[in-house]
Short mmCIF file of C-alpha atoms and ligand atoms in Angstrom, two decimals:
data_model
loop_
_atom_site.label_atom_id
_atom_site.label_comp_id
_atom_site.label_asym_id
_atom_site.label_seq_id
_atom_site.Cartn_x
_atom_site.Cartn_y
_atom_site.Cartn_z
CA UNK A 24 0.00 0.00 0.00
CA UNK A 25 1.37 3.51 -0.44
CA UNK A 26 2.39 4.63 2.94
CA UNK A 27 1.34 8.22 2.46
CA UNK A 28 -1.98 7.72 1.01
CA UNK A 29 -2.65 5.48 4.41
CA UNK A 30 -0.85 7.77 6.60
CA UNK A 31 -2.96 10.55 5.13
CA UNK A 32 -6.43 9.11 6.05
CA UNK A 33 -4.98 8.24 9.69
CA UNK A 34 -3.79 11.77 10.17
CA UNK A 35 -7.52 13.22 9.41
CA UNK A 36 -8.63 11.59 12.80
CA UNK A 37 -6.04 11.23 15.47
CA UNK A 38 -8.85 10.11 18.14
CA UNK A 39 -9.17 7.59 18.73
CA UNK A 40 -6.07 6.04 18.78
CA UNK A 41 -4.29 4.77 16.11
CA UNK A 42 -3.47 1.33 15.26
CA UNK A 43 -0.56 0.57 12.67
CA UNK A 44 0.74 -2.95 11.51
CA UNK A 45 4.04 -3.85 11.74
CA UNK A 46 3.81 -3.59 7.27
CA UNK A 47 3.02 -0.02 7.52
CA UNK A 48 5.63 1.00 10.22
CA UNK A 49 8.02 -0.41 8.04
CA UNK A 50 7.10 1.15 4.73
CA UNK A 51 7.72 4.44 6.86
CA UNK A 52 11.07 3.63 7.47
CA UNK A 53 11.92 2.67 4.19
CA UNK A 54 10.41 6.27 2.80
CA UNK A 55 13.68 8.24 0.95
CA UNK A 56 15.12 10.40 3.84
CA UNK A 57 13.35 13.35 2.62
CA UNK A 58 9.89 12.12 2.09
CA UNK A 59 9.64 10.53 5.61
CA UNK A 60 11.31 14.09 7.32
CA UNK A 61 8.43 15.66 5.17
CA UNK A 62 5.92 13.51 6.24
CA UNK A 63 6.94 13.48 10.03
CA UNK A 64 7.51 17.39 9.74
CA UNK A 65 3.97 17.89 8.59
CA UNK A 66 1.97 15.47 11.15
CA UNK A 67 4.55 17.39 13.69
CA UNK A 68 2.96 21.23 12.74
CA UNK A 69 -0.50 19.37 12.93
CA UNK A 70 -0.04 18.92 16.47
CA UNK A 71 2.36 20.86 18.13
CA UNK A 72 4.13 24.68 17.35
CA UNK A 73 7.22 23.17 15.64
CA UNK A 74 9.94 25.99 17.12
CA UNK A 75 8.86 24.72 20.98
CA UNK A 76 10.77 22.18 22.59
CA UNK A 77 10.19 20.80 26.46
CA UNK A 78 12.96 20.76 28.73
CA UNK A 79 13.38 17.73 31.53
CA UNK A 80 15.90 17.83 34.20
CA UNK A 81 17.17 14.31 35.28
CA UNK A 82 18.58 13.67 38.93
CA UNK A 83 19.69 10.08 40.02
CA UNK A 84 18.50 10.04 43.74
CA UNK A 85 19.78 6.46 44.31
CA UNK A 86 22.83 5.39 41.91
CA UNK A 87 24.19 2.10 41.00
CA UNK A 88 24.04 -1.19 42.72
CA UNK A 89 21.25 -2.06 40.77
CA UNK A 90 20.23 -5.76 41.00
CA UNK A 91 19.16 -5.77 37.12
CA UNK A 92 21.54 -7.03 34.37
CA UNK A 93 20.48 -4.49 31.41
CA UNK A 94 23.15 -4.59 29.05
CA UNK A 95 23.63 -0.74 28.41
CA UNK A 96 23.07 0.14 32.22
CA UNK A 97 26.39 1.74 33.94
CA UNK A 98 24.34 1.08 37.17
CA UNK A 99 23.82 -2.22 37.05
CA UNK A 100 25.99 -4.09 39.79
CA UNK A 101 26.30 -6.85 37.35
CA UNK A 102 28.93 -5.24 35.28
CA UNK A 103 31.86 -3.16 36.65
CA UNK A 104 31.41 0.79 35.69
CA UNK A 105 33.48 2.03 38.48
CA UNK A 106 30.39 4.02 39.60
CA UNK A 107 30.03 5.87 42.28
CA UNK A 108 27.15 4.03 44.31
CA UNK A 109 24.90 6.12 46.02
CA UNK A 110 22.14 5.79 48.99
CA UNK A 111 18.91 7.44 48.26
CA UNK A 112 19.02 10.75 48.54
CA UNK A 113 17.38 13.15 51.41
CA UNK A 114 14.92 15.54 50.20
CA UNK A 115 17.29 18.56 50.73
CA UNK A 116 19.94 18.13 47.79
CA UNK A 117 16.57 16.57 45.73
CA UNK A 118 14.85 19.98 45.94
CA UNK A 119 17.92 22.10 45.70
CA UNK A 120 18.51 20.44 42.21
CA UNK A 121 14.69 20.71 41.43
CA UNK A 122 15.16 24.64 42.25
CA UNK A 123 18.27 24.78 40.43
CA UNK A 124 16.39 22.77 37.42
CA UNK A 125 13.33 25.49 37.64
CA UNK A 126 15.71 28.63 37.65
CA UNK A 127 17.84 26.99 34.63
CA UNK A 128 14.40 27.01 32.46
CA UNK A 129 13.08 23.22 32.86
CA UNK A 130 9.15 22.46 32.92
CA UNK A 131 9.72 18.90 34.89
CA UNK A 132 11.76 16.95 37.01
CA UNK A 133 12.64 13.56 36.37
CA UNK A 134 14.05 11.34 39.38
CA UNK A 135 15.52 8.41 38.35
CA UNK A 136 16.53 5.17 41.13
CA UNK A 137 18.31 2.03 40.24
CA UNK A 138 15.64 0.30 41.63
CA UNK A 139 14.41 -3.37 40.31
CA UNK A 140 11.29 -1.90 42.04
CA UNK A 141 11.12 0.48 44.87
CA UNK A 142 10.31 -1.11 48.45
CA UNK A 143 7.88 -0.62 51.23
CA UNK A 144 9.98 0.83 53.64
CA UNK A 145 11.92 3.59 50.97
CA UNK A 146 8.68 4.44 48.82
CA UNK A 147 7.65 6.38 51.59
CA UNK A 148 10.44 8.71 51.38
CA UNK A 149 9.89 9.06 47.30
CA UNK A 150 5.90 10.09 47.95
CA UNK A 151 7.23 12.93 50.07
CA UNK A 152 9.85 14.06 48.18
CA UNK A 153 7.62 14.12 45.35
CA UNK A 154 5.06 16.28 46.85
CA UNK A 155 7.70 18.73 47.91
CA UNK A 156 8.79 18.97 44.29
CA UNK A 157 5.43 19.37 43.10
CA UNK A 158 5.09 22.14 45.23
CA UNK A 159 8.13 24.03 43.84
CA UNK A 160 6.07 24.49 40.82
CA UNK A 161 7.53 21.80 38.48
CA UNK A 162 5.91 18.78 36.67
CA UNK A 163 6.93 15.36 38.76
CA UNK A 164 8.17 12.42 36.93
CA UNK A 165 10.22 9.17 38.37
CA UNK A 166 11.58 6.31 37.11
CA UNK A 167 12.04 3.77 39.87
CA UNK A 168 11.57 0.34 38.38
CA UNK A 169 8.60 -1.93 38.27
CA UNK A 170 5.53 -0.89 40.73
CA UNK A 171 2.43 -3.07 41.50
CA UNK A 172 -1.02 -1.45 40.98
CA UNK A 173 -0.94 0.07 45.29
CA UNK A 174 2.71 1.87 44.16
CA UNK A 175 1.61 3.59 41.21
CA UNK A 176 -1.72 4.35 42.86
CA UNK A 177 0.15 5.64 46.04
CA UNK A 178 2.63 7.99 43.65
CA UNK A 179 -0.40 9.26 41.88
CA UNK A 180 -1.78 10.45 44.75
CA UNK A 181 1.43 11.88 45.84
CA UNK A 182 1.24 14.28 43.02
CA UNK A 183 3.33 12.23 40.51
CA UNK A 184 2.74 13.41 36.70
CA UNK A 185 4.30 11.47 34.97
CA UNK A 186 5.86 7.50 35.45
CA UNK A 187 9.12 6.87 33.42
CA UNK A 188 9.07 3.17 32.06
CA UNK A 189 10.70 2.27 28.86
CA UNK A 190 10.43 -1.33 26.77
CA UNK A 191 13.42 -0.64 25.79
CA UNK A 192 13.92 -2.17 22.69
CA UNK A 193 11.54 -4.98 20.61
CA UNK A 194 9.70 -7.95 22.47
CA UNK A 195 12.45 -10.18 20.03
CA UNK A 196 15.62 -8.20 20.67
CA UNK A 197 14.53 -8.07 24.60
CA UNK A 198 16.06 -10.98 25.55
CA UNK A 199 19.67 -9.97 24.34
CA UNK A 200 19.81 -7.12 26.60
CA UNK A 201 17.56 -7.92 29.80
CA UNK A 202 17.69 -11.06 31.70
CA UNK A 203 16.30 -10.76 35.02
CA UNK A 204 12.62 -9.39 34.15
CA UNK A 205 10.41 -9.76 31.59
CA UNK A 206 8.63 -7.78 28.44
CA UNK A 207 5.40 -8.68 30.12
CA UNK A 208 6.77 -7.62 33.25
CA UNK A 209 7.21 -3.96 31.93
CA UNK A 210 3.99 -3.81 29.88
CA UNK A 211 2.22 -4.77 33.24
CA UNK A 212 4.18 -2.23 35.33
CA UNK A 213 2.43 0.64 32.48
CA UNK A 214 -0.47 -0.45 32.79
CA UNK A 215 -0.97 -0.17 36.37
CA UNK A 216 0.65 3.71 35.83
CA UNK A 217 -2.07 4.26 33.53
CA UNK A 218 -4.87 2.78 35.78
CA UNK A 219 -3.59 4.70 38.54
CA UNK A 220 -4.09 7.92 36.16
CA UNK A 221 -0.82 9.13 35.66
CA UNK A 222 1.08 9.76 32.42
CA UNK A 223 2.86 7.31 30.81
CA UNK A 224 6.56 8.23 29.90
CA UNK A 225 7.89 5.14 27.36
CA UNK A 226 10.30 5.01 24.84
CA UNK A 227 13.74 2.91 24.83
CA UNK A 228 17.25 2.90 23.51
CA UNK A 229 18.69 2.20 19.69
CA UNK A 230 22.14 1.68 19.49
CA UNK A 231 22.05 -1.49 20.87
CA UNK A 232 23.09 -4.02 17.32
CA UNK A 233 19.30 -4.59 17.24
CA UNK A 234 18.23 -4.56 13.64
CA UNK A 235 15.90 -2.03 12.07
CA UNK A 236 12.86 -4.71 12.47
CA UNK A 237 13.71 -4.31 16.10
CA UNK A 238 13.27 -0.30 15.69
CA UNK A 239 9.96 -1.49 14.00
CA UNK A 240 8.47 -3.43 16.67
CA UNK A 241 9.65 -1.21 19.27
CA UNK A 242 7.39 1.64 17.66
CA UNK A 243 5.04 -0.23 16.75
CA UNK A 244 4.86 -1.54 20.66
CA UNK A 245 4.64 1.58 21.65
CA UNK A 246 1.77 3.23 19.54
CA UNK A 247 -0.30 0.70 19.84
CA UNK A 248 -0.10 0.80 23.59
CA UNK A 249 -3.85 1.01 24.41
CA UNK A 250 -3.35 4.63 24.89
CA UNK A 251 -0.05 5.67 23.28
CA UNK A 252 2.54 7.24 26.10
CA UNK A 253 2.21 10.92 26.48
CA UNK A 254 6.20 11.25 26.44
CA UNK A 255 8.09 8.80 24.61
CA UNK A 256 12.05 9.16 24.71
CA UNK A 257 14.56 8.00 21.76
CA UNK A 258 17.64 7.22 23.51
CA UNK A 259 20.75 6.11 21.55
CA UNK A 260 23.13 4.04 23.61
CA UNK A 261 25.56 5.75 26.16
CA UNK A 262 28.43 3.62 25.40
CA UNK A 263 30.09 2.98 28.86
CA UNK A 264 32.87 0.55 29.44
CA UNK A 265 32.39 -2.33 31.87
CA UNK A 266 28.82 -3.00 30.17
CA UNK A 267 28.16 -5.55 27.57
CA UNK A 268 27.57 -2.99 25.14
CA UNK A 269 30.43 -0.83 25.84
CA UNK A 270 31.82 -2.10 21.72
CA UNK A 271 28.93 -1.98 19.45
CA UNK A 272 28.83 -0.36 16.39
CA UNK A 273 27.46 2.68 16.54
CA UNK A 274 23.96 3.09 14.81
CA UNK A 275 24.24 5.24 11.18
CA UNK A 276 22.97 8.43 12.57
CA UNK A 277 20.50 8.93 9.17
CA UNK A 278 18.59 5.73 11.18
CA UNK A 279 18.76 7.57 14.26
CA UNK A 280 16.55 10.77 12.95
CA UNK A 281 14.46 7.68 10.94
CA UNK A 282 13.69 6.27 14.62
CA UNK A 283 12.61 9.85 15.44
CA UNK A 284 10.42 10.62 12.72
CA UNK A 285 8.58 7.59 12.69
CA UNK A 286 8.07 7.81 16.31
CA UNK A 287 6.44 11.25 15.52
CA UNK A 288 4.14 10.38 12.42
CA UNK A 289 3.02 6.78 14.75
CA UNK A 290 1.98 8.92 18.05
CA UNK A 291 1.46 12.30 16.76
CA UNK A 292 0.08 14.27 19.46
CA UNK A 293 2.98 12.22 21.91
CA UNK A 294 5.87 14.64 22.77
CA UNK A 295 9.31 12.54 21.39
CA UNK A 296 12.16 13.41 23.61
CA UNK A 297 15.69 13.24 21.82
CA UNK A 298 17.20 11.46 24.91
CA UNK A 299 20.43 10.13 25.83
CA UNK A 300 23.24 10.44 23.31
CA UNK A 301 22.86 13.59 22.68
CA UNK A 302 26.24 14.65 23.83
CA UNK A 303 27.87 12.83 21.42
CA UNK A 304 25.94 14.59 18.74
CA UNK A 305 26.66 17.65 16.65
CA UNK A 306 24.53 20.11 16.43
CA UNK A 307 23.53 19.38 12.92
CA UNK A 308 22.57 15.92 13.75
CA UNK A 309 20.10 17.35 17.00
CA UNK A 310 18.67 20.27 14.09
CA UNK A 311 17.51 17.51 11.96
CA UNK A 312 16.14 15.25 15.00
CA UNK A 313 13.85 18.18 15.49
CA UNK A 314 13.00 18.59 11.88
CA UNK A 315 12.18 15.00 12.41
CA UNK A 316 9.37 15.68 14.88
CA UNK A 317 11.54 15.42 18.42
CA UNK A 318 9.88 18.42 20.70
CA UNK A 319 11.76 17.78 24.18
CA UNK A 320 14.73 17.04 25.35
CA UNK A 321 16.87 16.19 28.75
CA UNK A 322 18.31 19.68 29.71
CA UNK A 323 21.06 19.51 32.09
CA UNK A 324 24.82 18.98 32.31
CA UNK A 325 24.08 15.51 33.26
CA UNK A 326 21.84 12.67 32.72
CA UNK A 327 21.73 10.31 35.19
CA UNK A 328 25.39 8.88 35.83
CA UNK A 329 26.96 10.11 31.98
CA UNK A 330 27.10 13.64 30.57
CA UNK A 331 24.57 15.73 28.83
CA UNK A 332 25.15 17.91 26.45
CA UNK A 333 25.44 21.69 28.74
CA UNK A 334 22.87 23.74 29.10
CA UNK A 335 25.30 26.65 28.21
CA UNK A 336 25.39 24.42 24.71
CA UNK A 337 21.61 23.96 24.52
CA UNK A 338 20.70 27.13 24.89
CA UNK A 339 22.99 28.49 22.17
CA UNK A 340 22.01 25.66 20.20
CA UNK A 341 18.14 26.82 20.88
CA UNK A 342 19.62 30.91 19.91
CA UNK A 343 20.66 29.43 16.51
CA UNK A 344 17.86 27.71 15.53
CA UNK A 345 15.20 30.05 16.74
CA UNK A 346 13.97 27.46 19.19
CA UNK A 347 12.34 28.59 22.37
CA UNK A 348 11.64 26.58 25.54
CA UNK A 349 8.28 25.46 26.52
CA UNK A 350 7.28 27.49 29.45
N1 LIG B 404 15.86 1.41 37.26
C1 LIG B 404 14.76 1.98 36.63
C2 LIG B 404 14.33 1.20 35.41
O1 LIG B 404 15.17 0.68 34.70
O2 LIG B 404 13.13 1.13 35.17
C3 LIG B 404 14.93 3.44 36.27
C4 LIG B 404 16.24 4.01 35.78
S1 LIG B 404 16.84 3.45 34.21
C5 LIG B 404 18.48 4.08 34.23
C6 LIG B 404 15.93 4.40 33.03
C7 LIG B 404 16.23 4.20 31.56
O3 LIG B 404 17.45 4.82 31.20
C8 LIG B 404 16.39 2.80 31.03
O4 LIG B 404 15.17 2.14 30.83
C9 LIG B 404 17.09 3.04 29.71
O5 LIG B 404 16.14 3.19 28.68
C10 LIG B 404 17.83 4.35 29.94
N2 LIG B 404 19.30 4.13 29.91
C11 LIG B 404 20.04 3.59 30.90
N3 LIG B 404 21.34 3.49 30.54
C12 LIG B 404 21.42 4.00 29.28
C13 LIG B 404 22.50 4.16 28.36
N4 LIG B 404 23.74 3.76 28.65
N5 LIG B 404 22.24 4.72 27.17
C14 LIG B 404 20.98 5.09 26.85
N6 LIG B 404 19.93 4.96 27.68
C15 LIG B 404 20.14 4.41 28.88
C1 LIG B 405 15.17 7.77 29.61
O1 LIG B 405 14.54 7.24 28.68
N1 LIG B 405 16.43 8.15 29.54
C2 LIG B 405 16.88 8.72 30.79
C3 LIG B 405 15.59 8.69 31.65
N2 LIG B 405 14.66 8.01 30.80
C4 LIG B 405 15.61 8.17 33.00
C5 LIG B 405 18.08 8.06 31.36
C6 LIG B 405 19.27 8.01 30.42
C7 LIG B 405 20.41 7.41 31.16
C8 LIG B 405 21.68 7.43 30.38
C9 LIG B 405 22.80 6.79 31.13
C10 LIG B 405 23.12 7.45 32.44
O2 LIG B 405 23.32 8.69 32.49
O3 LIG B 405 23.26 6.73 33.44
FE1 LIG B 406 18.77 -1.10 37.02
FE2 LIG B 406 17.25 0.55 35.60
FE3 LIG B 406 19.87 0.28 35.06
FE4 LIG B 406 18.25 -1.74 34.50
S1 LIG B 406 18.19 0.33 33.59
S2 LIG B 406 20.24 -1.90 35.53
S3 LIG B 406 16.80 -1.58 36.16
S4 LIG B 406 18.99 1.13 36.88
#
C-alpha cells in the first residue's frame, strides 16, 4: 500500500487512537530520507508549534548497585562501571537540584533510582519528596523500576505526573539485553501507571546491534499501547565501558533521525524526547532530530550517571535555531 496515502487518512482523525501494523511501520522507514522528514515534519505542525521544545531535568536520587543485568546500564551491579554508588538521597539536595532545574528554564523533574522496584519501607520517602517537588512548581516524573497497581496508585496520589518506564527495545531483541525481568513484566508495570491515572513516559534505547525490524516493533509496541505514552524518549546508547555494550557499532545516525520521525508520524500528538546520546551529537545531527518531529529534550549537564550535552550548549544551540523553551 502507499504509505502516504494510508498515513494521510490516519492523520484526518487522530482520536481515537491509532493502530498501525508492523507492514506499515516499516514502509515508513523505508520512505527516501526526505519524504519521511516531510511527512513526520507535517503530522509534527498538525499537532504541536514546531519551534517549541520541552525541557526535563534528570537527577539520580539512588545510583548504582542495581540488582538488574540491562546490558547498556552503567548502574547495574552486574557489570563493573566504576560508579560511584549512592544511597537514596534526602529531600534537601533533591529539591535544591529541582530549584536549580526550575531557575535553569526546565518544565519537569525527572528522578531516576536504580531500583528493580522500589520497596515498602523507601517508597515512603519518594511520595514525600515528590510532593515537595510538586510544590516548587515543576511537573513530577520518576523512574524507579517496576511498581504493583498500590505503588503507582500511592505515587499518583502523591502528586506524581508522569511514570518513566521504557520497553526498551523490541519484544524479540529483549532478551539480548535484559535477563532478570520480563517484556510482560514492563507492559504490566504501564499499565498499572495508567490505571492509577498518571502519564505514561515510554520510549527505549537504539544503538544497541538490534536490527531495524527491532526499531519497527519497538514503535510499533509503543503506539499501539492502548493509549499511546504521552512522552516517549529515543535514547541512543551511552556507550560505557564495563557494560556488555560498551563495543557496538554505533547506529548510522540517518537511522537515528528515521527512529525519530517515525516515532512522531506513529503517536502524533505524543511529545518525542531526543534522549540520551545527545552529547555525542553535533549540532547538525540534533537540528535535523527536530526537523524529524523530536519536541523535548533532557536539559542539564548531566543525565543520570553520563554527561549531557550543557545547558550553556543547549541554549545556544536553541539561539541558533530560533527554538524557544516550553514554558
Ligand atoms: N531502574 C529503573 C528502570 O530501569 O526502570 C529506572 C532508571 S533506568 C536508568 C531508566 C532508563 O534509562 C532505562 O530504561 C534506559 O532506557 C535508559 N538508559 C540507561 N542506561 C542508558 C544508556 N547507557 N544509554 C541510553 N539509555 C540508557
Ligand atoms: C530515559 O529514557 N532516559 C533517561 C531517563 N529516561 C531516566 C536516562 C538516560 C540514562 C543514560 C545513562 C546514564 O546517564 O546513566
Ligand atoms: Fe537497574 Fe534501571 Fe539500570 Fe536496568 S536500567 S540496571 S533496572 S537502573
Amino acid at each position: 500500500m502507499d504509505a502516504t496515502a494510508h498515513s494521510a487518512v490516519q492523520y484526518a482523525n487522530p482520536n481515537p487512537p491509532q493502530r498501525w501494523n508492523r507492514q506499515q511501520v516499516l514502509e515508513l522507514f523505508q520512505l527516501p530520507f526526505n519524504d519521511l522528514l516531510f511527512k513526520a515534519q507535517q503530522v509534527h505542525r498538525e499537532h504541536f508549534d514546531a519551534n517549541r521544545v520541552q525541557l526535563s531535568t534528570l537527577l539520580s536520587i539512588k545510583t548504582g548497585a542495581c540488582p538488574e543485568d540491562c546490558a547498556y546500564c552503567p548502574q547495574s551491579g552486574h557489570y563493573n562501571t566504576e560508579l560511584e554508588k549512592e544511597k537514596l538521597l534526602p529531600l534537601e539536595p533533591i529539591l535544591q537540584a529541582a530549584q536549580a532545574a526550575k531557575d535553569a528554564g526546565a518544565t519537569r523533574f525527572c528522578m531516576g533510582a536504580a531500583w528493580r522496584s522500589p520497596s515498602d519501607k523507601e517508597l515512603p520517602q519518594v511520595l514525600a519528596t515528590v510532593k515537595a517537588v510538586k510544590q516548587l512548581g515543576l511537573e513530577t516524573c520518576a523512574t524507579l523500576g517496576m511498581l504493583k497497581p498500590e505503588q503507582a496508585q500511592q505515587l499518583a496520589k502523591a502528586g506524581l505526573d508522569y511514570y518513566n518506564h521504557n520497553l526498551d527495545t523490541s519484544e524479540d531483541y529483549y532478551d539480548q539485553i535484559i535477563t532478570t525481568r520480563t517484556y510482560q513484566d514492563r507492559l504490566d508495570t504501564l499499565e498499572a501507571v495508567r490505571d492509577a491515572g498518571m502519564n505514561v513516559c515510554c520510549g527505549g534505547i537504539v544503538g544497541m546491534g538490534e536490527s531495524e525490524n527491532d526499531r519497527v516493533g519497538l514503535l510499533l509496541t509503543l503506539a499501539n499501547l492502548p493509549k499511546p505514552p504521552e512522552s516517549v524518549p529515543i535514547n541512543n546508547l551511552v556507550k560505557v565501558p564495563g557494560t556488555p555494550l560498551e563495543d557496538v557499532d554505533d547506529l548510522d545516525d540517518f537511522d537515528f533521525i528515521r527512529t525519530i520521525a517515525v516515532a512522531r508520524i506513529l503517536m502524533p500528538t505524543s511529545y518525542v524526547r531526543l534522549s540520551a546520546g545527545r552529547h555525542e551529537m553535533n549540532e547538525q545531527m540534533q537540528a535535523l532530530c527536530f526537523m524529524a518531529g523530536a519536541n523535548s529534550i533532557f536539559y542539564g549537564d548531566e543525565l543520570l550517571t553520563t554527561e549531557n550535552s550543557s545547558c550553556q550548549h543547549d541554549q545556544a544551540l536553541f539561539q541558533r535555531l530560533g527554538i524557544q523553551a516550553e514554558a
